[in-house]
Tab-separated table of C-alpha atoms in Angstrom:
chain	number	residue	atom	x	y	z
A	23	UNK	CA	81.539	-53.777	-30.760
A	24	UNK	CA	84.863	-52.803	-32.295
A	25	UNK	CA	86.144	-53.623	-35.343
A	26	UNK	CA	89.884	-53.913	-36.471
A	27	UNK	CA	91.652	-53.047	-39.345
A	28	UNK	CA	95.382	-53.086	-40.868
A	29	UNK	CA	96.385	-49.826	-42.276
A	30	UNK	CA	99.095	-50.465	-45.113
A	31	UNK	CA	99.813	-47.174	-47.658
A	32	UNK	CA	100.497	-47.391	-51.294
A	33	UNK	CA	99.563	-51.466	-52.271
A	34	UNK	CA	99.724	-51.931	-56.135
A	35	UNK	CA	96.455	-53.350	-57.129
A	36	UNK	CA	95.383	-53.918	-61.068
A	37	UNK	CA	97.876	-52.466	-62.120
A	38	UNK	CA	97.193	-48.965	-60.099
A	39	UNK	CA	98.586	-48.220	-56.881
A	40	UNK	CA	96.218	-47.171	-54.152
A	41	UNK	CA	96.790	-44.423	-51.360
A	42	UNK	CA	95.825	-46.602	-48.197
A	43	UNK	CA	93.924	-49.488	-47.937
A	44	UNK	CA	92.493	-50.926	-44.503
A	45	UNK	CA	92.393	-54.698	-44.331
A	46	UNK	CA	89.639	-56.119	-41.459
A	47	UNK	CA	91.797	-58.818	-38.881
A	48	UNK	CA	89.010	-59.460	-37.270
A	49	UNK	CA	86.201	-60.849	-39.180
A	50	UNK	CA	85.350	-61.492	-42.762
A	51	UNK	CA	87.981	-61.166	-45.246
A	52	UNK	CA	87.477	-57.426	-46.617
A	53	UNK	CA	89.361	-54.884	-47.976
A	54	UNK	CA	88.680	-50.855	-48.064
A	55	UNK	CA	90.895	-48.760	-50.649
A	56	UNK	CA	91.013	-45.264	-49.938
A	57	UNK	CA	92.118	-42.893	-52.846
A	58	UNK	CA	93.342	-39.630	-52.048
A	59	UNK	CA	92.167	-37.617	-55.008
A	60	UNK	CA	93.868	-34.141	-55.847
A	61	UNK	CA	92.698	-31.956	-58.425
A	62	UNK	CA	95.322	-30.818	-60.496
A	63	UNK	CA	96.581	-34.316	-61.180
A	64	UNK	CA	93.031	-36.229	-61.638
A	65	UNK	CA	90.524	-33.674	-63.127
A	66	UNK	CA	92.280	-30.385	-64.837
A	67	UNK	CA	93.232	-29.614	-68.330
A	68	UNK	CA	97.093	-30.111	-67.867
A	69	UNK	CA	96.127	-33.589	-66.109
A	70	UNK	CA	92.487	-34.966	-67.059
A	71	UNK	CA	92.301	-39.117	-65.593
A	72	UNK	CA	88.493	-38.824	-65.142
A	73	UNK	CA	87.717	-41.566	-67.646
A	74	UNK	CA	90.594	-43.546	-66.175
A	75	UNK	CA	90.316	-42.768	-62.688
A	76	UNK	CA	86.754	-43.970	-63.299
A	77	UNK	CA	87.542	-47.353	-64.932
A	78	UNK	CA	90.441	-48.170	-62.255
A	79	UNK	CA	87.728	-47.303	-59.484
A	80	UNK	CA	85.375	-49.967	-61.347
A	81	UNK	CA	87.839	-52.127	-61.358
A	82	UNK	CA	88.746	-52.228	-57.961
A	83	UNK	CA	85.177	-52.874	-56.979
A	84	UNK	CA	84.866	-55.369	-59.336
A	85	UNK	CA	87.466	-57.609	-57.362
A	86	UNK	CA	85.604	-56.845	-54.171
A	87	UNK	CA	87.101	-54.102	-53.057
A	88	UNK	CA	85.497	-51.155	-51.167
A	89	UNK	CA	86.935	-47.960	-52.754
A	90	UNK	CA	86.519	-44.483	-50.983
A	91	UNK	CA	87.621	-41.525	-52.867
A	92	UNK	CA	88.892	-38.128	-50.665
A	93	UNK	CA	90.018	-34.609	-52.093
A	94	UNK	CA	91.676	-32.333	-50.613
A	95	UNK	CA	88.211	-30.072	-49.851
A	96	UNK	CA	87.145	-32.688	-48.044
A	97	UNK	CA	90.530	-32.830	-46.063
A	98	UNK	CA	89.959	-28.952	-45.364
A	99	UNK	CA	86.184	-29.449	-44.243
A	100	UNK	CA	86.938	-32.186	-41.929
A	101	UNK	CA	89.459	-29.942	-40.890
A	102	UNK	CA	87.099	-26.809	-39.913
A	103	UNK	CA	89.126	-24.712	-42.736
A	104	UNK	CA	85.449	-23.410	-43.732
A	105	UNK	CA	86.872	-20.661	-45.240
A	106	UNK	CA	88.613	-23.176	-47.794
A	107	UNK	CA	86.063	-24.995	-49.578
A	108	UNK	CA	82.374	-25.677	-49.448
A	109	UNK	CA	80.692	-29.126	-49.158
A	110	UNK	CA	78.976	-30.748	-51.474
A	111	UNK	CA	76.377	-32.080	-49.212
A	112	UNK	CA	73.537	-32.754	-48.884
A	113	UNK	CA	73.238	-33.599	-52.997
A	114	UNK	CA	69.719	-32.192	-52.388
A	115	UNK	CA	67.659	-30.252	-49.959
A	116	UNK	CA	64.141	-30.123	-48.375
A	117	UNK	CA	61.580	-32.424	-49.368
A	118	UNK	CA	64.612	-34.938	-51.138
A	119	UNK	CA	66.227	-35.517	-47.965
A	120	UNK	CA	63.230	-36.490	-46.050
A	121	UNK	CA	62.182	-38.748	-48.307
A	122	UNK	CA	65.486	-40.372	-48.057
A	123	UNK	CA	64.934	-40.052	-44.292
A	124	UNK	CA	61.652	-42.040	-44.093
A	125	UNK	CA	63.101	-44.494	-46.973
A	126	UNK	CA	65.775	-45.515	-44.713
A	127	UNK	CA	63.574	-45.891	-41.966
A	128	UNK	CA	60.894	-48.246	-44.595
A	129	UNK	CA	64.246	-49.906	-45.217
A	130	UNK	CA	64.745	-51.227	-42.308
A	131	UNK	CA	66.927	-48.218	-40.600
A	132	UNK	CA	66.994	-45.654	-38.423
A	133	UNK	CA	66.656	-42.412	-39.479
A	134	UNK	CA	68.983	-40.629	-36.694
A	135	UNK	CA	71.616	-42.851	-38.327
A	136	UNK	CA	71.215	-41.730	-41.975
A	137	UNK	CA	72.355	-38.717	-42.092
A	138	UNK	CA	75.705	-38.510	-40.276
A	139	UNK	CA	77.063	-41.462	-42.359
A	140	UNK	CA	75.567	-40.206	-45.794
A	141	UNK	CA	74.988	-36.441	-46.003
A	142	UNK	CA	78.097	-35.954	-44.631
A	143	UNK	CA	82.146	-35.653	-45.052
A	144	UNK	CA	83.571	-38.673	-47.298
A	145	UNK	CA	85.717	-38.753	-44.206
A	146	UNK	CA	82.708	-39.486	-41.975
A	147	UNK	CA	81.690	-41.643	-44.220
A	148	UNK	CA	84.726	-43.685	-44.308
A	149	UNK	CA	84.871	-44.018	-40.721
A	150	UNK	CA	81.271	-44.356	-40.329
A	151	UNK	CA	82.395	-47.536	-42.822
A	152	UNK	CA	85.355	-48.753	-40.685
A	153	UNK	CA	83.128	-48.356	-37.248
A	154	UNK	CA	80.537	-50.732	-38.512
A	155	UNK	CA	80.808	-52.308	-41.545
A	156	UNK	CA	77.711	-54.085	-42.329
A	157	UNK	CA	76.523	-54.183	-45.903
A	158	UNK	CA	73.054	-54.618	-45.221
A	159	UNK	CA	72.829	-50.788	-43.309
A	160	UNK	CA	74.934	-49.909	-46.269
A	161	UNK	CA	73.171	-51.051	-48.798
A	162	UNK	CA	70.160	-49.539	-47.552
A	163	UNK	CA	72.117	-46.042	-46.977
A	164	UNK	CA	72.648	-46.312	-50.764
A	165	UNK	CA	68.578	-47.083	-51.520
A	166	UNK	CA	67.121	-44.316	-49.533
A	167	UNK	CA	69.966	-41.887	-50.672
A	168	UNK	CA	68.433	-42.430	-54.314
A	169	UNK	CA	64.717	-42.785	-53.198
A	170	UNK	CA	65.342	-39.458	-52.069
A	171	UNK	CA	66.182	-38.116	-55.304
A	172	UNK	CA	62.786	-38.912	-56.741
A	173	UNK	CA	60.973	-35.642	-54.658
A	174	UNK	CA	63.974	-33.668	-56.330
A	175	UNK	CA	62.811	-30.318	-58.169
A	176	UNK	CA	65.464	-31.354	-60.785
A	177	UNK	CA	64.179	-35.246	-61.213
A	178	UNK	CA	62.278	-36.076	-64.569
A	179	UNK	CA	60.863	-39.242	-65.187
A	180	UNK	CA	61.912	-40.435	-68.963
A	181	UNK	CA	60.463	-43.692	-69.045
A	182	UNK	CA	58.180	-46.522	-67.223
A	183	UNK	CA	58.216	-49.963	-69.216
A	184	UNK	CA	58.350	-54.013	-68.057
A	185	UNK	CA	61.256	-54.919	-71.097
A	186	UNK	CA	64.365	-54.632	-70.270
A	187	UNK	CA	65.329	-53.879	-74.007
A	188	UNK	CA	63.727	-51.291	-74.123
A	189	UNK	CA	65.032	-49.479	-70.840
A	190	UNK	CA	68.391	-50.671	-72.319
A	191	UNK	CA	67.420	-48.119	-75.598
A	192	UNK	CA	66.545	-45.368	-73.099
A	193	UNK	CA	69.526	-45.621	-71.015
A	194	UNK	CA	71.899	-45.902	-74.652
A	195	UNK	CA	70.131	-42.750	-76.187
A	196	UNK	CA	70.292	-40.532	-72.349
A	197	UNK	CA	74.502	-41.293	-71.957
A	198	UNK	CA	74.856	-40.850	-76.128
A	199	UNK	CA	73.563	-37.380	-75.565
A	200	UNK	CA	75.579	-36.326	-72.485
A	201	UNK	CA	78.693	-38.077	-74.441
A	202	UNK	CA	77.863	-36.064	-76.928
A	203	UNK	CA	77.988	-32.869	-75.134
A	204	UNK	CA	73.828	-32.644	-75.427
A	205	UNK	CA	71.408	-32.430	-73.377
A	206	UNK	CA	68.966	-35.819	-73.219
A	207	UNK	CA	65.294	-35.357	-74.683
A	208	UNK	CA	63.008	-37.482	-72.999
A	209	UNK	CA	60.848	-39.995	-75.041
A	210	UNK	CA	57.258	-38.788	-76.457
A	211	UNK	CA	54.533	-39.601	-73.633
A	212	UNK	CA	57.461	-39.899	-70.971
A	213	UNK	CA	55.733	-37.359	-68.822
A	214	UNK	CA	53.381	-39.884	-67.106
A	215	UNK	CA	54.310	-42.758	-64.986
A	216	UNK	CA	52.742	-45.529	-67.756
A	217	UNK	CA	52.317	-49.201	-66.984
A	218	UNK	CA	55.683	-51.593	-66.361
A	219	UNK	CA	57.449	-52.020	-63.001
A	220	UNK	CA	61.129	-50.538	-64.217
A	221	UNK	CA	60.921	-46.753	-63.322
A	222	UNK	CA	64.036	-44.617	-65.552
A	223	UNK	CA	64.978	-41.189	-64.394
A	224	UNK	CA	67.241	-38.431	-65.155
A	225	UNK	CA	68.276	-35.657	-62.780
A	226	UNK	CA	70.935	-33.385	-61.617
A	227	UNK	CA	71.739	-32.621	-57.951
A	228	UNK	CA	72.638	-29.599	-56.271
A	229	UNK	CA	75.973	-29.303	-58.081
A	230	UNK	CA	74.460	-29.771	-61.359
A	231	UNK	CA	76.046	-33.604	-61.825
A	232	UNK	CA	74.287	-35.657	-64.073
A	233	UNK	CA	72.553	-38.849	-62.221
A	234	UNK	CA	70.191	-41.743	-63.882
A	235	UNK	CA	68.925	-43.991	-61.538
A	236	UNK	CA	66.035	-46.286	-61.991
A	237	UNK	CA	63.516	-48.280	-59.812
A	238	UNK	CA	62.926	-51.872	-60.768
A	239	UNK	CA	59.984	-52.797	-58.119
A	240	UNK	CA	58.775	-56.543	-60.188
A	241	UNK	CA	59.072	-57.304	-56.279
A	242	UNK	CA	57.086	-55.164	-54.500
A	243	UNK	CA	58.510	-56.405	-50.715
A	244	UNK	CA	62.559	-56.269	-52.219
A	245	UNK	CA	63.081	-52.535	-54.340
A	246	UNK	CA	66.038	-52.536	-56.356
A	247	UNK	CA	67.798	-49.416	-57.797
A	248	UNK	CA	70.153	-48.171	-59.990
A	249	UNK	CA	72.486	-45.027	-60.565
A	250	UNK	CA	74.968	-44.021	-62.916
A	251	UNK	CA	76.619	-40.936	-62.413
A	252	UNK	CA	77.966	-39.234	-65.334
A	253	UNK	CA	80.874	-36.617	-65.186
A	254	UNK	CA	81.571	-34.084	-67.954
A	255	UNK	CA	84.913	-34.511	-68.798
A	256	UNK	CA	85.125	-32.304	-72.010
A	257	UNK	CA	88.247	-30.083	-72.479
A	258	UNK	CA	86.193	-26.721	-72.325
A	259	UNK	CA	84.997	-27.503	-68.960
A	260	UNK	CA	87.905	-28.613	-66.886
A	261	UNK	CA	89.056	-25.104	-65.641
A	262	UNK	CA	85.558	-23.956	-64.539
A	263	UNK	CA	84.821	-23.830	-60.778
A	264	UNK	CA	81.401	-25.746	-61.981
A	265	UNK	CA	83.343	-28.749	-63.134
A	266	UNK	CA	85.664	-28.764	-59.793
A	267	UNK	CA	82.405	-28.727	-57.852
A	268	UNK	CA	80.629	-31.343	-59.665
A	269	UNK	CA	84.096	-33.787	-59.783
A	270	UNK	CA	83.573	-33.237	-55.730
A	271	UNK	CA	80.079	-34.641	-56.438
A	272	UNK	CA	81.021	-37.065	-58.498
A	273	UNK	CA	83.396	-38.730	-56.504
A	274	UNK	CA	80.888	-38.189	-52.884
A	275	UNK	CA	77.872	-40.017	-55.266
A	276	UNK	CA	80.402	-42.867	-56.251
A	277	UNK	CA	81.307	-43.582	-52.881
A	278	UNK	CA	77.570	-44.300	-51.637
A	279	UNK	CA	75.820	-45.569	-54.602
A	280	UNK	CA	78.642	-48.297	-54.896
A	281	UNK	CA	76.993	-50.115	-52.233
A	282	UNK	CA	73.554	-50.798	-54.338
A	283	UNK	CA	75.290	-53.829	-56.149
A	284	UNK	CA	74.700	-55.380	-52.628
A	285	UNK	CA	71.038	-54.906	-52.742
A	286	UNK	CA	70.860	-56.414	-56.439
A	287	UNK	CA	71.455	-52.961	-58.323
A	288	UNK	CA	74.123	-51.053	-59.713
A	289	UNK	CA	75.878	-48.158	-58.609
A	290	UNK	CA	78.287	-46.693	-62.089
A	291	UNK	CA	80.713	-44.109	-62.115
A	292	UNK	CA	81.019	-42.876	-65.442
A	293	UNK	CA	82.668	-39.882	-67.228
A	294	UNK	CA	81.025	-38.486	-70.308
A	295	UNK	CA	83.549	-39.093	-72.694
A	296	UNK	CA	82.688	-42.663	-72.405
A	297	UNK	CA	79.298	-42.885	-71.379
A	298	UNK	CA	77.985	-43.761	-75.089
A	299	UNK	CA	80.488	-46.997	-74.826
A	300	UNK	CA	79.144	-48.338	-71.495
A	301	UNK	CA	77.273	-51.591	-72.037
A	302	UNK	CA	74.157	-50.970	-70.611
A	303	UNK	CA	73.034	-54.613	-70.996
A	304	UNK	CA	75.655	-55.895	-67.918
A	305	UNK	CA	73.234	-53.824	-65.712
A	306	UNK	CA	71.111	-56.114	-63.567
A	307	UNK	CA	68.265	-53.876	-64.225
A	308	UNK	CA	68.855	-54.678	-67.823
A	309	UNK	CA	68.864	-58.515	-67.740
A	310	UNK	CA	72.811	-58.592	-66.974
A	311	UNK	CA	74.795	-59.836	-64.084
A	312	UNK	CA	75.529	-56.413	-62.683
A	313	UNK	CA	78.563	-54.257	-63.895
A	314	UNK	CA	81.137	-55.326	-61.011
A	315	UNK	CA	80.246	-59.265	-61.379
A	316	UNK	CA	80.525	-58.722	-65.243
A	317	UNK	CA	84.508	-57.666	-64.970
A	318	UNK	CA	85.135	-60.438	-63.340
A	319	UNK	CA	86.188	-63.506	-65.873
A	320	UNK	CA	86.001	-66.078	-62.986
A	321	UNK	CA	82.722	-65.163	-61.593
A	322	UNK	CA	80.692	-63.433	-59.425
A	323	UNK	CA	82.316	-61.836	-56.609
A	324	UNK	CA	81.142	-63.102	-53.093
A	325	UNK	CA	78.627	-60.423	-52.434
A	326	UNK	CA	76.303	-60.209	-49.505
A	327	UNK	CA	72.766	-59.235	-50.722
A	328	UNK	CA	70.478	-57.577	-48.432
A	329	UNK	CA	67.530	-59.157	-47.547
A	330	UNK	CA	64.134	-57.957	-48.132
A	331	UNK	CA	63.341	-54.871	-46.384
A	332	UNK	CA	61.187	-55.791	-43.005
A	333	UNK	CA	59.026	-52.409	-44.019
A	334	UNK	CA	59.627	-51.648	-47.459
A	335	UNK	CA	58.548	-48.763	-49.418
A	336	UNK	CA	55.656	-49.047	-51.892
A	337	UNK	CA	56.328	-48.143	-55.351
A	338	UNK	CA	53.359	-46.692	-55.935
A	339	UNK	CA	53.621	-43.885	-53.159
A	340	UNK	CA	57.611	-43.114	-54.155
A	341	UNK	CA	56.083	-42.698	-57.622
A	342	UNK	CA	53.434	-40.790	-56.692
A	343	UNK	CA	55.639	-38.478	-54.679
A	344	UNK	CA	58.015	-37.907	-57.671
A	345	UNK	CA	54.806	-37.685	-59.852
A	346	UNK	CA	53.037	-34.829	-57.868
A	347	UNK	CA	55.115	-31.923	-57.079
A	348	UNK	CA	53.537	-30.844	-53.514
A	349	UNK	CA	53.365	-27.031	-54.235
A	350	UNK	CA	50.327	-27.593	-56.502
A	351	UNK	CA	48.148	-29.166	-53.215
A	352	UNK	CA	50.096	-26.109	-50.547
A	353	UNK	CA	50.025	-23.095	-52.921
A	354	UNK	CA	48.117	-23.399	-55.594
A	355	UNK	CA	44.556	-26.348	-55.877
A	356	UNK	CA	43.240	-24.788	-52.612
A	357	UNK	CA	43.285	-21.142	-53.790
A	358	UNK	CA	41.916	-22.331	-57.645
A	359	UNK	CA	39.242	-24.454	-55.600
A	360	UNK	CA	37.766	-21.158	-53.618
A	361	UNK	CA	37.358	-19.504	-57.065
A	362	UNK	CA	33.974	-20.600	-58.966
A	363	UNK	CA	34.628	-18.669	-61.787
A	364	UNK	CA	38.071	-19.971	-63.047
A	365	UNK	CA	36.338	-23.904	-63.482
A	366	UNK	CA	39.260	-24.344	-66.793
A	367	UNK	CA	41.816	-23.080	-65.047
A	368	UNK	CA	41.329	-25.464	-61.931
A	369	UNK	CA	40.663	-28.308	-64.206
A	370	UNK	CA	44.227	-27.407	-66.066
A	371	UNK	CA	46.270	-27.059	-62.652
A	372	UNK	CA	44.531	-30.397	-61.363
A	373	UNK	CA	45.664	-32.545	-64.081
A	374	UNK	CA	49.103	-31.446	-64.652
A	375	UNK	CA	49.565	-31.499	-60.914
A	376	UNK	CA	48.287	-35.796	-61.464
A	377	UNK	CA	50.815	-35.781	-64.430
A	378	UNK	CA	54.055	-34.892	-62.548
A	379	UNK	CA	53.971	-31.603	-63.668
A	380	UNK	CA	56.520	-29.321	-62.037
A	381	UNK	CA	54.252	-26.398	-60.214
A	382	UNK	CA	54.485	-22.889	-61.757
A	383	UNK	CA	54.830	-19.616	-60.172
A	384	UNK	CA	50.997	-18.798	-59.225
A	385	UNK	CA	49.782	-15.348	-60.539
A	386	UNK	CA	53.296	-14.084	-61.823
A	387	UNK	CA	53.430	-10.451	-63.402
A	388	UNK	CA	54.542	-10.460	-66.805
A	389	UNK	CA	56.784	-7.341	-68.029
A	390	UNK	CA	57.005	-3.989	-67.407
A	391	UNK	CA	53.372	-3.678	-67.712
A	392	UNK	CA	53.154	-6.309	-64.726
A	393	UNK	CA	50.796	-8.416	-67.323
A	394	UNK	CA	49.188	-10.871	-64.872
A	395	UNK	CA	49.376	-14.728	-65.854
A	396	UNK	CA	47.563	-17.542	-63.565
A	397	UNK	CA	50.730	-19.713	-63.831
A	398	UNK	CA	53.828	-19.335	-65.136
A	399	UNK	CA	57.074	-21.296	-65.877
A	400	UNK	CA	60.939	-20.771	-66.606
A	401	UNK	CA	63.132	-22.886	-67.914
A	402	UNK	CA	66.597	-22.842	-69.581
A	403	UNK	CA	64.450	-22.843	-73.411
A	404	UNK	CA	61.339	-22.145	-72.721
A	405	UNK	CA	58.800	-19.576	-71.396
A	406	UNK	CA	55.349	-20.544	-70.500
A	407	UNK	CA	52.406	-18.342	-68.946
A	408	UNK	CA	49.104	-19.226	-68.861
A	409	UNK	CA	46.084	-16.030	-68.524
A	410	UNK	CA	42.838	-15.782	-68.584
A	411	UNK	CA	40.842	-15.668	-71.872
A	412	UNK	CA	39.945	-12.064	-73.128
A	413	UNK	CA	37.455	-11.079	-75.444
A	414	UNK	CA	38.640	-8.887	-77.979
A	415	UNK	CA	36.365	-6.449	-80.211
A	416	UNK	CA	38.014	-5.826	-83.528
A	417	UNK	CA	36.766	-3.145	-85.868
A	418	UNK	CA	37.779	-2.605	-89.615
């Protein structure tokens, strides 16, 4: 049950020059890369390679390689220096990481084993790697840690359609806007989960990075997903501790969701700046041969797919989880459903609770004048309370 590898430091590959990389001796041909990622020289002002640290990353994978990425945080954490830096995992808390729990379990896994490999230490994760390098456990470490992501507070769904092309728009108009320093609007009528089997998503985790991902189910008994996470790598940004966290993310995302293209997705590490000139179309969810296979001019890279999940996960109930927040059924439909007078009100909560609505806060004062509202939302834009209907007398 061990597996053996040859350590060599600083090999010159594509033109970059790697940190380590651990080549197996005993088994398949395989090579791991592991990039030792400091923050001054990769991610600040005086030294920004976040676009090109990106692409070389890519590139690497591309040719087969299995690229970790380590910062010095993570050096300190593994190192019990607590008071040093914080981690930035879990990407997501309560009812997200069970969900990726029991997906890993659908998938094939077993749960006990998901979360010491994946919400953990890129260090742990590395030698969690080295230990046992299967790609089928990985690959399925990589689906349930974005199935998870769909009972996320943060998780919107922007669009459900069966043509590629038109997922292709989506995905074009949602990295245009982040390149563009905006924030994406989601298409008219995205709010519902609509007919088509290729599920699109935008989200943030707990360190506010940017992640699409998207569900292609057109077979129900073999789930394939997709992420692309998206780093802000605008001038104004690089000195604030919200950018140094999110990098952290960045790079801990990268180094899981590359192991989708083995499960016939994508996993894309992308920096803003060059988001709107990523060609959406090499996606496999798109049509394409996947991003890594597509930078390769002689070919696809010899990739073991996973097979079919021996339990997978139906669409419809990961949908239906991301679709329903479940505060509406434990806090809120049970109280509405004991009142006989408020018939509207229930009616209201019941149907935005089917459309995916997020749930409110239930009976929130209002003001200084603790003005009572049945529900009531906050968000970065927009207020929104709902009260009960008054009758008003009006003299002239």
């Amino acid at each position: 049950g061990v597996t053996h590898w040859r350590l060599t430091a600083q090999r010159v590959l594509r033109g970059a020059r790697t940190d380590f990389t651990f080549t197996r001796v005993d088994g398949p041909t395989q090579n791991v890369t592991v990039e030792l990622e400091g923050f001054h020289f990769h991610a600040s002002r005086e030294h920004n390679r976040i676009a090109t640290n990106a692409a070389q990353r890519t590139r690497l994978r591309g040719d087969g390689e299995i690229v970790f990425q380590i910062t010095r945080a993570d050096v300190d954490l593994f190192e019990q220096h607590l008071d040093q830096a914080t981690p930035v995992w879990p990407p997501y808390q309560g009812t997200a990481q069970e969900q990726a729990k029991a997906a890993y379990e659908e998938y094939g896994g077993q749960r006990a084993q998901f979360a010491p490999a994946v919400f953990a230490n890129p260090i742990d994760t590395l030698i969690a790697y080295l230990r046992d390098p299967d790609p089928r456990r990985w690959a399925r470490r990589a689906q349930a840690l974005v199935t998870g992501l769909t009972q996320h507070p943060a998780t919107a769904l922007v669009l459900s359609t069966s043509n590629p092309r038109e997922l292709a728009t989506a995905l074009r108009a949602q990295l245009g806007a982040w390149s563009a320093g905006e924030h994406p609007v989601s298409p008219a009528g995205s709010d519902r989960a609509g007919s088509g089997h290729l599920h699109l998503f935008r989200t943030a985790d707990e360190s506010g990075l940017p992640i699409l991902f998207v569900l292609d189910h057109a077979d129900p008994e073999e789930l394939k997903w997709t992420a692309l996470a998206v780093l802000d790598d605008a001038e104004a940004v690089l000195e604030t501790d919200e950018h140094r966290r999110r990098w952290r993310a960045w790079l801990y995302w990268t180094n899981l969701t590359q192991f989708l293209s083995l499960a016939g997705g994508d996993g894309v590490q992308l920096a803003a700046s060059r988001a709107a000139d990523f060609k959406v179309e090499v996606l496999a969810v798109c049509g394409g041969v996947g991003e890594l296979d597509s930078l390769n001019g002689t070919g696809p890279v010899d990739r073991p797919v996973t097979p079919s999940p021996k339990r997978p996960a139906a669409p419809e109930a990961v949908l239906e989880g991301k679709l329903r927040d479940s505060a509406w059924d434990e806090d809120i439909l049970d109280i509405l459903r004991d009142e006989p007078d408020e018939p509207d009100l229930l009616a209201l909560a019941e149907r935005l609770a089917d459309q995916g609505k997020r749930a409110p806060v239930f009976g929130y004062e209002l003001g200084e004048g603790r003005w009572l509202a049945d529900l009531a939302w906050h968000t970065p834009t927009l207020k929104i309370a709902v009260v009960p209907s008054i009758s008003i007398s009006l003299q002239y």
